[in-house]
Coordinates of C-alpha atoms and ligand atoms in Angstrom, one line a residue:
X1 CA 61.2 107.8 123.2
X2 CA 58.0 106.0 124.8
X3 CA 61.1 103.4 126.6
X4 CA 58.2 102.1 128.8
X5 CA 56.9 99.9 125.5
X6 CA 57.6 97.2 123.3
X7 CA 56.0 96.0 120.1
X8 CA 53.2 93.9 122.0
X9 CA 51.8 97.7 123.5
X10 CA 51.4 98.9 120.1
X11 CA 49.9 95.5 118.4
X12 CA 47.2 96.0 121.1
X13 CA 47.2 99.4 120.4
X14 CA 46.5 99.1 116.8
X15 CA 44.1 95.8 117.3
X16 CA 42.0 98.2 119.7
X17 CA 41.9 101.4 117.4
X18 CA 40.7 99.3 114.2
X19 CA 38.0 97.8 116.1
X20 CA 36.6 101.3 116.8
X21 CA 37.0 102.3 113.2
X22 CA 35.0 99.1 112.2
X23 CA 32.5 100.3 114.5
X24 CA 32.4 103.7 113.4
X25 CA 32.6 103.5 109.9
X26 CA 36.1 104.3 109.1
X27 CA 37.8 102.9 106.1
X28 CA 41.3 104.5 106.4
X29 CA 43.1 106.5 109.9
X30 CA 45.8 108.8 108.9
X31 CA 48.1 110.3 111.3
X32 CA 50.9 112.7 110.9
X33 CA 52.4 115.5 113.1
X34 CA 51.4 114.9 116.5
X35 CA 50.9 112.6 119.9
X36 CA 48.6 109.6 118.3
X37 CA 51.4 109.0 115.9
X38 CA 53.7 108.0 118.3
X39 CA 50.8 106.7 120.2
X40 CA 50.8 104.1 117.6
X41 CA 54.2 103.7 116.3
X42 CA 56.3 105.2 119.0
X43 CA 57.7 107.2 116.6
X44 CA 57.4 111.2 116.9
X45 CA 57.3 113.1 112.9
X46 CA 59.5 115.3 112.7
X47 CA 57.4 118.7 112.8
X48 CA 58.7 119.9 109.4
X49 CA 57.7 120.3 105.5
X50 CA 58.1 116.6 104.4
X51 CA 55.2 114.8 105.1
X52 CA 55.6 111.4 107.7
X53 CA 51.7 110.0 107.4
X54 CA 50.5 106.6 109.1
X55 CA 48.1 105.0 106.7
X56 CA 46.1 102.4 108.8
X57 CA 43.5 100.9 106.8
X58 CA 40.6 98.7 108.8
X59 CA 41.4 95.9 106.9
X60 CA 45.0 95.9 106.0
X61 CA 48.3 95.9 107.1
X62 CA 48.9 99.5 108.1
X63 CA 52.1 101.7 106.4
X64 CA 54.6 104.7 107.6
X65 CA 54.9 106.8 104.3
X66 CA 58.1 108.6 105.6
X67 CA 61.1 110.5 103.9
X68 CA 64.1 108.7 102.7
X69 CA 66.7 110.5 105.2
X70 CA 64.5 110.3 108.2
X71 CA 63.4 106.4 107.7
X72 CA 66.9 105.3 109.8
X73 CA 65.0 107.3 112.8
X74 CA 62.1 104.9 113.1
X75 CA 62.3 101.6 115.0
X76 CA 60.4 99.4 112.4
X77 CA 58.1 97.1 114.0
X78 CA 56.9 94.6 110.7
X79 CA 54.2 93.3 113.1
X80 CA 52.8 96.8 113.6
X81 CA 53.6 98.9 110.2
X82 CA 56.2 98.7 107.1
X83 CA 58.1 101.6 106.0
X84 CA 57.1 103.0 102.6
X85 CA 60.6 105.6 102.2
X86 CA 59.3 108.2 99.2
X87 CA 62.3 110.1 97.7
X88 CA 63.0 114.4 97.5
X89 CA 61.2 114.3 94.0
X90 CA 58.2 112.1 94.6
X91 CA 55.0 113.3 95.5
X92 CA 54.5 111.9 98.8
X93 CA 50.8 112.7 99.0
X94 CA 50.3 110.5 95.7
X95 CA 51.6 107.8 98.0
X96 CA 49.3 108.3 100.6
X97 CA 46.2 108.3 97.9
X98 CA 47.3 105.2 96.1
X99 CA 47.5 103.8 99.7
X100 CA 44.0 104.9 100.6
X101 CA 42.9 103.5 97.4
X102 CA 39.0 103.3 97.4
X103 CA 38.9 103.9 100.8
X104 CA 35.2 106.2 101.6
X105 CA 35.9 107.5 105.3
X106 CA 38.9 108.7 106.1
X107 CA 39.7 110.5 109.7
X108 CA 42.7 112.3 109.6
X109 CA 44.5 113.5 113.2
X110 CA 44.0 117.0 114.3
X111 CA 47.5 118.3 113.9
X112 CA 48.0 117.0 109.9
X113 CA 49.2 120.6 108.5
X114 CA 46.5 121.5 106.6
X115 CA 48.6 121.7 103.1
X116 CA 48.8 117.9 103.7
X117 CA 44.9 117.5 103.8
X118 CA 44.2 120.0 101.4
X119 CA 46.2 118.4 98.5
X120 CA 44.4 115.3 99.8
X121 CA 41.3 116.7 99.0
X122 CA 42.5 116.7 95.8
X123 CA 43.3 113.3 95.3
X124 CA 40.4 111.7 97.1
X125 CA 37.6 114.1 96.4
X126 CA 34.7 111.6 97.1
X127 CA 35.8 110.8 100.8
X128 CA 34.1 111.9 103.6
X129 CA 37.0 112.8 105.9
X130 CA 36.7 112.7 109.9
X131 CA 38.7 113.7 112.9
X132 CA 40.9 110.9 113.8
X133 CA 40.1 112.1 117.8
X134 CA 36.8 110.2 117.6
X135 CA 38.8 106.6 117.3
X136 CA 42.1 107.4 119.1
X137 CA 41.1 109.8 121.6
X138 CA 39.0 107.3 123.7
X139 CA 42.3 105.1 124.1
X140 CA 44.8 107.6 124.6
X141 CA 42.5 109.0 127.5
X142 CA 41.9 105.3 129.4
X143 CA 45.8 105.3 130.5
X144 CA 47.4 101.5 131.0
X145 CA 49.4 100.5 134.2
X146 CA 52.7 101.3 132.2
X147 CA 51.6 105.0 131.2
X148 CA 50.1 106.0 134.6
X149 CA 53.5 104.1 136.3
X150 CA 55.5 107.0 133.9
X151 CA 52.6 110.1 134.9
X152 CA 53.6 109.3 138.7
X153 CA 57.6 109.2 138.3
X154 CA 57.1 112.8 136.1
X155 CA 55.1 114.1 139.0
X156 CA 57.1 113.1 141.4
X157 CA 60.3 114.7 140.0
X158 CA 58.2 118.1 139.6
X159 CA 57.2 117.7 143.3
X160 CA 61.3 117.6 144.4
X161 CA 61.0 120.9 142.8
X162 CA 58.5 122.4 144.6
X163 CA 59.7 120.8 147.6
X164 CA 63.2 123.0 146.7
X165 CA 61.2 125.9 146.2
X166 CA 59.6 125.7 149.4
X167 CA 62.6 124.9 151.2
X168 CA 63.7 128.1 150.2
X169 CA 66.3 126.8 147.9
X170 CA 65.0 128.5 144.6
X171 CA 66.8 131.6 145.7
X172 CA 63.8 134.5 144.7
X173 CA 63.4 137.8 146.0
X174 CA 66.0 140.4 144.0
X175 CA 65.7 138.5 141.0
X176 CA 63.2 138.5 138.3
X177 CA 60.5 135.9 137.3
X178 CA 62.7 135.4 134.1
X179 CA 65.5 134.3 136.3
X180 CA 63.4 131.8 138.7
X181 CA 61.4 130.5 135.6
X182 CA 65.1 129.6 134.4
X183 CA 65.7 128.4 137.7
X184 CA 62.5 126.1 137.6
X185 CA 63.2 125.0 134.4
X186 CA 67.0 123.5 135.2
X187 CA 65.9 121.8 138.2
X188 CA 62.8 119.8 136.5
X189 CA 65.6 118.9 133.9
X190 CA 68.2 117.7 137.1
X191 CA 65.2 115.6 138.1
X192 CA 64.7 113.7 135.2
X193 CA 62.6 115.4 133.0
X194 CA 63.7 115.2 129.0
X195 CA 61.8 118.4 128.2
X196 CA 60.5 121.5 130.2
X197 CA 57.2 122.8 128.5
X198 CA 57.0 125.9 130.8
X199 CA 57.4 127.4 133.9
X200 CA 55.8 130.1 134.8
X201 CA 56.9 132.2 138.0
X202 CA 54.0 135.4 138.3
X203 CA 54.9 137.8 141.0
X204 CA 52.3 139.8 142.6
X205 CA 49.8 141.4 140.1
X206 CA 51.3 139.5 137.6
X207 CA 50.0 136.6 139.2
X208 CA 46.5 137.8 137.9
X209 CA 46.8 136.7 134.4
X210 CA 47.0 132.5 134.6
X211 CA 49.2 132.1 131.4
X212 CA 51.5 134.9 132.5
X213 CA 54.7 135.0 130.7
X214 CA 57.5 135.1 133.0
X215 CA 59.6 138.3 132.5
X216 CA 61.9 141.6 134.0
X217 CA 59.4 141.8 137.0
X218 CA 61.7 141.8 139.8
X219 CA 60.2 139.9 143.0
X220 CA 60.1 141.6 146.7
X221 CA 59.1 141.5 150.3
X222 CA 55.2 141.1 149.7
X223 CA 55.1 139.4 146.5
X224 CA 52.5 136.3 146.1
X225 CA 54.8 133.9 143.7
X226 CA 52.7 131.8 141.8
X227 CA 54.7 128.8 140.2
X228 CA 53.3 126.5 137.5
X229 CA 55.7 124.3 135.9
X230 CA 55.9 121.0 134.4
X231 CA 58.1 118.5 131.0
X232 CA 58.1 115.6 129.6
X233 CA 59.7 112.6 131.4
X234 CA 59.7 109.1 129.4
X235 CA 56.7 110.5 126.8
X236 CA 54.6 111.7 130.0
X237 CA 54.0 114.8 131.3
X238 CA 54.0 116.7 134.9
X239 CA 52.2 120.1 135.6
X240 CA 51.6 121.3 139.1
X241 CA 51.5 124.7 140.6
X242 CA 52.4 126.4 144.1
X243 CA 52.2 129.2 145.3
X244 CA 54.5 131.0 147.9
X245 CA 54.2 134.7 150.1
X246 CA 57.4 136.6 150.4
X247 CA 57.2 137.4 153.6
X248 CA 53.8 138.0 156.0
X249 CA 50.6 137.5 154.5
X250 CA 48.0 140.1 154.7
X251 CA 44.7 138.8 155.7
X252 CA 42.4 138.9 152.4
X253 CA 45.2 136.5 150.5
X254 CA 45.1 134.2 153.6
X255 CA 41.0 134.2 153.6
X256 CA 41.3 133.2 150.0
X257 CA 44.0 130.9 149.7
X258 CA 42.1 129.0 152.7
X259 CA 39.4 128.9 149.9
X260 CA 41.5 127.8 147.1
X261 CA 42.7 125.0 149.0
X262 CA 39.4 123.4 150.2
X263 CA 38.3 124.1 146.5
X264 CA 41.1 122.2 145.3
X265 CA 40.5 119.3 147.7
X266 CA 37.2 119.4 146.5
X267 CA 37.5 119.1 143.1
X268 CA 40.2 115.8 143.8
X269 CA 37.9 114.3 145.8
X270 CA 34.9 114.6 142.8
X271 CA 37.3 112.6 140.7
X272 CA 35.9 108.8 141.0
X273 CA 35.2 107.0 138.6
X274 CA 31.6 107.1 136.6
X275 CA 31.7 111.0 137.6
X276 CA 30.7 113.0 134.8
X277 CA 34.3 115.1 134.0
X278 CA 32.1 118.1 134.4
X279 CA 31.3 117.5 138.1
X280 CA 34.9 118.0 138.9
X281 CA 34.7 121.4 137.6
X282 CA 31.5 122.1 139.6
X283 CA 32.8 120.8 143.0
X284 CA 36.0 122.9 142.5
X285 CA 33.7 126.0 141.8
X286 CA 30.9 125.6 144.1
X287 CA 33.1 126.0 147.1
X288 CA 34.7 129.3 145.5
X289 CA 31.3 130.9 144.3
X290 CA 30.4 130.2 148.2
X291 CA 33.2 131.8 149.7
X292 CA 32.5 134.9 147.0
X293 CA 34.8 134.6 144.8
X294 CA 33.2 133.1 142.0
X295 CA 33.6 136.1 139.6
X296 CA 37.3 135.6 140.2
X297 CA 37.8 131.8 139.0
X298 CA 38.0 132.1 135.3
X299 CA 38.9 129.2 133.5
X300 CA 38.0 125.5 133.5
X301 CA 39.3 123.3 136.8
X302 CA 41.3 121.1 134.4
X303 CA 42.4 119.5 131.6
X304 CA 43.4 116.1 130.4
X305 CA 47.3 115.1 131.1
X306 CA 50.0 112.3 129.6
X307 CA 51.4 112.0 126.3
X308 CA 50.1 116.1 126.0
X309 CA 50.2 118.8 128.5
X310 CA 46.7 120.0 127.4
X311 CA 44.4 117.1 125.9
X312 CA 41.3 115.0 126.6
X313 CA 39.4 115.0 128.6
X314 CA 38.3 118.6 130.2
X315 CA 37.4 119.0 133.4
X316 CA 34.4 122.1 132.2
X317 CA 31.0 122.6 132.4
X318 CA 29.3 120.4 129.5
X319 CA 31.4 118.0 129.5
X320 CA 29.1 114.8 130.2
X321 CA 31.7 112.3 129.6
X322 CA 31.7 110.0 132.6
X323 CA 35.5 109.8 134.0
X324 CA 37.2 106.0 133.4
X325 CA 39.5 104.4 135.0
X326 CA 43.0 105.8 133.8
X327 CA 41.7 108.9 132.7
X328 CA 44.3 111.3 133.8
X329 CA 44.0 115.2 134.8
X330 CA 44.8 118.4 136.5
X331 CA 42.8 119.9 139.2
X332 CA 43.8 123.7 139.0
X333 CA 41.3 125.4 140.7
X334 CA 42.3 129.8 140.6
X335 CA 41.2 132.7 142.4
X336 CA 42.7 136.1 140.2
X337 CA 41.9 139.9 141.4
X338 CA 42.9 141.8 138.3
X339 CA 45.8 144.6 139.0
X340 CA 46.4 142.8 142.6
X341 CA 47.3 139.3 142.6
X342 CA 45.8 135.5 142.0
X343 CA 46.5 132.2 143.0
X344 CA 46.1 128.7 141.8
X345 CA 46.9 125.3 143.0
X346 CA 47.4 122.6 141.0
X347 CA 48.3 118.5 141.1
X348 CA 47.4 115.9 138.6
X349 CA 45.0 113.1 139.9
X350 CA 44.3 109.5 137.9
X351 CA 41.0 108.3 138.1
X352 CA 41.4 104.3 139.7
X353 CA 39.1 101.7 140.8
X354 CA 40.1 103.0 144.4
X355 CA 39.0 106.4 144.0
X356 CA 41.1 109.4 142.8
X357 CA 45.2 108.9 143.0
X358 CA 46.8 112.3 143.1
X359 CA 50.5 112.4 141.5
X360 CA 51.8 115.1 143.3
X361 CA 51.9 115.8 147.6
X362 CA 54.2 118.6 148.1
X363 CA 53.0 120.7 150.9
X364 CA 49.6 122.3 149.5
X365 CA 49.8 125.4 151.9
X366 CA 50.8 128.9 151.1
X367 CA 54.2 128.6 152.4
X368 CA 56.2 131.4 154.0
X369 CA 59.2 132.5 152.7
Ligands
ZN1 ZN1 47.4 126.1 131.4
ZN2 ZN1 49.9 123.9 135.3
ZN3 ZN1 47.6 122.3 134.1

């Protein structure tokens, strides 16, 4: 799935995350269900019963303990790991133990289901286990030249969308957010996204709650639309959000929206790198708690973007880690008046050498429609 890669990507890979486990103390990495997997590998587990577990000890060649009928899925790469197939009556956590062997530190990934680790626990009751986060999550947060090259073509194919939904062609009032979230969701595909991972279209009050789910609310002449959509293109994700007004727009969403925008400028422009990721949030906030509104802004300014919609690193207050070059995230600053209506406005920025690099430039206003 990750076509942007060949084996070389994931030798480095690999080379890179045992010298942090040498560093850190960890004998043995095992990853299952989830994003570091393919990370690795570039192989995705198949989210199911049967356990698929990467066994990478420090010191050793590294294995894919995999079942029998889903080994033809996985590109073997003898360089990076060898398959070890386990059939429908083995005991494929066995496997993993005799693999571990003496092993004292283990970090396992966050999304192992849990009856994988606990039956571990069984089997290798001296270990000290770990999260795996602490010696993958630096590397899949510093993106390369080949992963921030696939974050820019996903945000620009989200951007054609909202450039369609501010041309008016995303046909909205008379039909419900359901129906335009649909809408959303076939045009990102059209554009080149593999996977939509949601859309959501919030009409008027609805707008208020950020995670709305889109539903029967039927939008009309008035409505704030607040749009937040985003897939998966090539591995890498988009997310942005516009807003648009149906029709004119009464004075108090102007005077806020003009306060939304300069917050969301703000917060772009705090993204260099050395920043703390924390100072991103604070620059997006200070310019809405000056206008007023700060009671209103209730979540984080962003969160970390590529193989994941949602992972490292947070753009919150207390988070001191300083921002790197490739480090890749929203800036989604919101303004939401409970029963009324809210807004946020939303592009993904990559830290670079050269300052902050924004993936997305569809008009930032509150277009008219
Ligand atoms: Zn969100
Ligand atoms: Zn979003
Ligand atoms: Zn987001």
């Amino acid at each position: 799935m990750i076509s942007v890669h060949d084996s070389s990507v994931f030798e480095n890979r690999l080379a890179r995350v045992r010298a942090a486990m040498s560093q850190q103390g960890v004998d043995v990495l095992l990853l299952s269900v989830g994003h570091d997997l393919p990370y690795l590998t570039g192989y995705y587990a198949m989210p199911l019963e049967r356990l698929t577990m990467l066994v990478v000890p420090v010191d050793a060649a590294a294995s894919m303990v995999i079942p029998r009928l889903e080994a033809p899925r996985v590109t073997e790469m003898p360089s990076v790991f060898s398959l070890v197939p386990w059939n429908e009556t083995d005991d494929p956590v066995a496997i993993v133990a005799k693999l571990v062997g003496a092993a004292t530190t283990i970090a396992v990934g966050d999304q192992m289901w849990a009856r994988f680790l606990v039956e571990l626990l069984d089997h290798c009751p001296h270990a000290h286990y770990r999260r795996a986060v602490d010696v993958v999550g630096p590397l899949r947060m510093a993106k390369d030249a080949a992963e921030i090259e696939a974050l820019r073509a996903a945000g620009a194919a989200a951007d054609r969308v909202a450039v369609q939904l501010h041309a008016g062609e995303i046909a909205l009032i008379g039909r419900t957010e359901a129906q335009v979230s649909a809408d959303i969701s076939a045009r990102l595909i059209e554009q080149g996204h593999d996977i939509v991972n949601f859309a959501i279209v919030a009409a008027g009050e609805n707008a208020a709650s950020p995670h709305h789910h889109a539903g029967p609310r039927v939008l009309k002449q008035g409505d704030i639309v607040l749009c937040d959509f985003g897939g998966t293109m090539n591995g890498y994700c988009s997310d942005m959000t516009r807003c648009v007004h149906l029709g004119d727009v009464p004075s108090d969403i102007a005077d806020a929206y003009a306060v939304l925008h300069q917050s969301q400028a703000a917060g772009v422009a705090a993204g260099v790198v050395g920043a703390r990721c924390e100072s991103i949030d604070a620059a997006s906030r200070q310019v809405i708690n000056d206008a007023g509104y700060g009671e209103f802004f209730i979540h984080r300014t962003g969160h970390g973007i590529g193989m994941e919609a949602h992972e490292d690193p947070y753009m919150v207050s207390g988070n001191a880690r300083l921002l790197e070059a490739g480090h890749a995230f929203s800036v989604e600053p919101g303004i939401y008046l409970p029963g009324k209506w809210g807004m946020r406005l939303e592009d993904i920025v990559v830290a670079t050498p050269g300052g902050p690099e924004s993936m997305n430039f569809a008009n930032h206003s509150l277009v008219v429609l």
